Short mmCIF file of C-alpha atoms in Angstrom, two decimals:
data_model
loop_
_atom_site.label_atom_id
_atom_site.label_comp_id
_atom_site.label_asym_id
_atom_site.label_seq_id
_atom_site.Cartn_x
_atom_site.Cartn_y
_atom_site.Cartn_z
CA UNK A 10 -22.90 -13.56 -9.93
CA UNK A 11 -20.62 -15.15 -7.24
CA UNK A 12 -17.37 -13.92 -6.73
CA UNK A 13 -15.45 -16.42 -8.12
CA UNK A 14 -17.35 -15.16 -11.82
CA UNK A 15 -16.77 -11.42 -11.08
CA UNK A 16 -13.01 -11.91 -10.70
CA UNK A 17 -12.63 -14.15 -14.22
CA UNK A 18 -14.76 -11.51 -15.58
CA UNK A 19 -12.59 -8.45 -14.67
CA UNK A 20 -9.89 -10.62 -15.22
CA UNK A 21 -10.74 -11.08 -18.77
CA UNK A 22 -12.63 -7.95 -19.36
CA UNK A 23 -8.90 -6.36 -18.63
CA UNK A 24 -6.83 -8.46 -20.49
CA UNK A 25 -5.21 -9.99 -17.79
CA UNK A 26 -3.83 -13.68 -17.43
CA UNK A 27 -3.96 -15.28 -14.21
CA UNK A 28 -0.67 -14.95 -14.17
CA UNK A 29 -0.34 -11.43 -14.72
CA UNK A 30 -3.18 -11.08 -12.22
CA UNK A 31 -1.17 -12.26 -9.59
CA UNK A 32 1.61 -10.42 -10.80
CA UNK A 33 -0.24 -7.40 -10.15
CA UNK A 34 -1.90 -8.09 -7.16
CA UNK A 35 0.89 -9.53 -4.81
CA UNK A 36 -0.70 -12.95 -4.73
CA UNK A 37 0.21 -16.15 -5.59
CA UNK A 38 -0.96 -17.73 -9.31
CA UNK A 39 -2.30 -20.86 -7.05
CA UNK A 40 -4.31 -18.06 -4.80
CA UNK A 41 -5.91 -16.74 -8.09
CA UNK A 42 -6.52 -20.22 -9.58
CA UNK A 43 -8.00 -20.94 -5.99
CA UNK A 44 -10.33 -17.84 -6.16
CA UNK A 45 -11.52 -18.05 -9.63
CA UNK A 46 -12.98 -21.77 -8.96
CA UNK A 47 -14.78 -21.05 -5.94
CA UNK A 48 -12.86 -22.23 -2.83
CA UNK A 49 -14.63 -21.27 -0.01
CA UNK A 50 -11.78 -20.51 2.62
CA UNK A 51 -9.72 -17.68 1.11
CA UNK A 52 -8.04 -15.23 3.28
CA UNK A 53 -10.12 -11.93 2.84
CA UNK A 54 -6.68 -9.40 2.80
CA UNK A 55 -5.75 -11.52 -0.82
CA UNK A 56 -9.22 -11.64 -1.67
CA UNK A 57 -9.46 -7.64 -1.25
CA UNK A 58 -5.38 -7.26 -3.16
CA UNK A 59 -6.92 -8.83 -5.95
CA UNK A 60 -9.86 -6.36 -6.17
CA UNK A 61 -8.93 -3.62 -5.39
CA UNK A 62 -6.75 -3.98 -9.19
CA UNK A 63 -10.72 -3.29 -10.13
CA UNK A 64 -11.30 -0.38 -7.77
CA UNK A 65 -13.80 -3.03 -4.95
CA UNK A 66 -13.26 -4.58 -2.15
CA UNK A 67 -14.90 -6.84 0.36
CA UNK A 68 -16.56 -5.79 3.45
CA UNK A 69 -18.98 -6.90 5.99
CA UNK A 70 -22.32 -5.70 5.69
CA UNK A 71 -24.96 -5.89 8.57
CA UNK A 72 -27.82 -8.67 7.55
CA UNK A 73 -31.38 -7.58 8.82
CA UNK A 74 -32.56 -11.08 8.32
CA UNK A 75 -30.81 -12.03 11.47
#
């Protein structure tokens, strides 16, 4: 599941417009429009507003494959 799908999914799952999302979260409707169709350059601090309305958040995680 890619972010983009976990975010309409909570989204829905609570409810929640996009509107009211952004409400919620401090964010701008565009930002959540932006982040539920996959843009790939998002700043991280909105990215982690809107989740943490679903208890996440985004963080870096070390990648052994490197």
């Amino acid at each position: 599941m890619t972010l983009s799908e976990y975010i309409k999914q909570k989204r829905k799952i609570n409810g929640l417009s996009q509107v009211e999302l952004a409400a919620r979260a401090g964010v701008g409707l565009r930002f959540v429009r932006d982040l539920e169709q996959g843009k790939q350059t998002l700043r991280m601090d909105k990215v982690n507003d809107v989740l943490a309305l679903f208890g996440d958040c985004l963080a870096p995680v070390k990648n052994d494959s490197v």
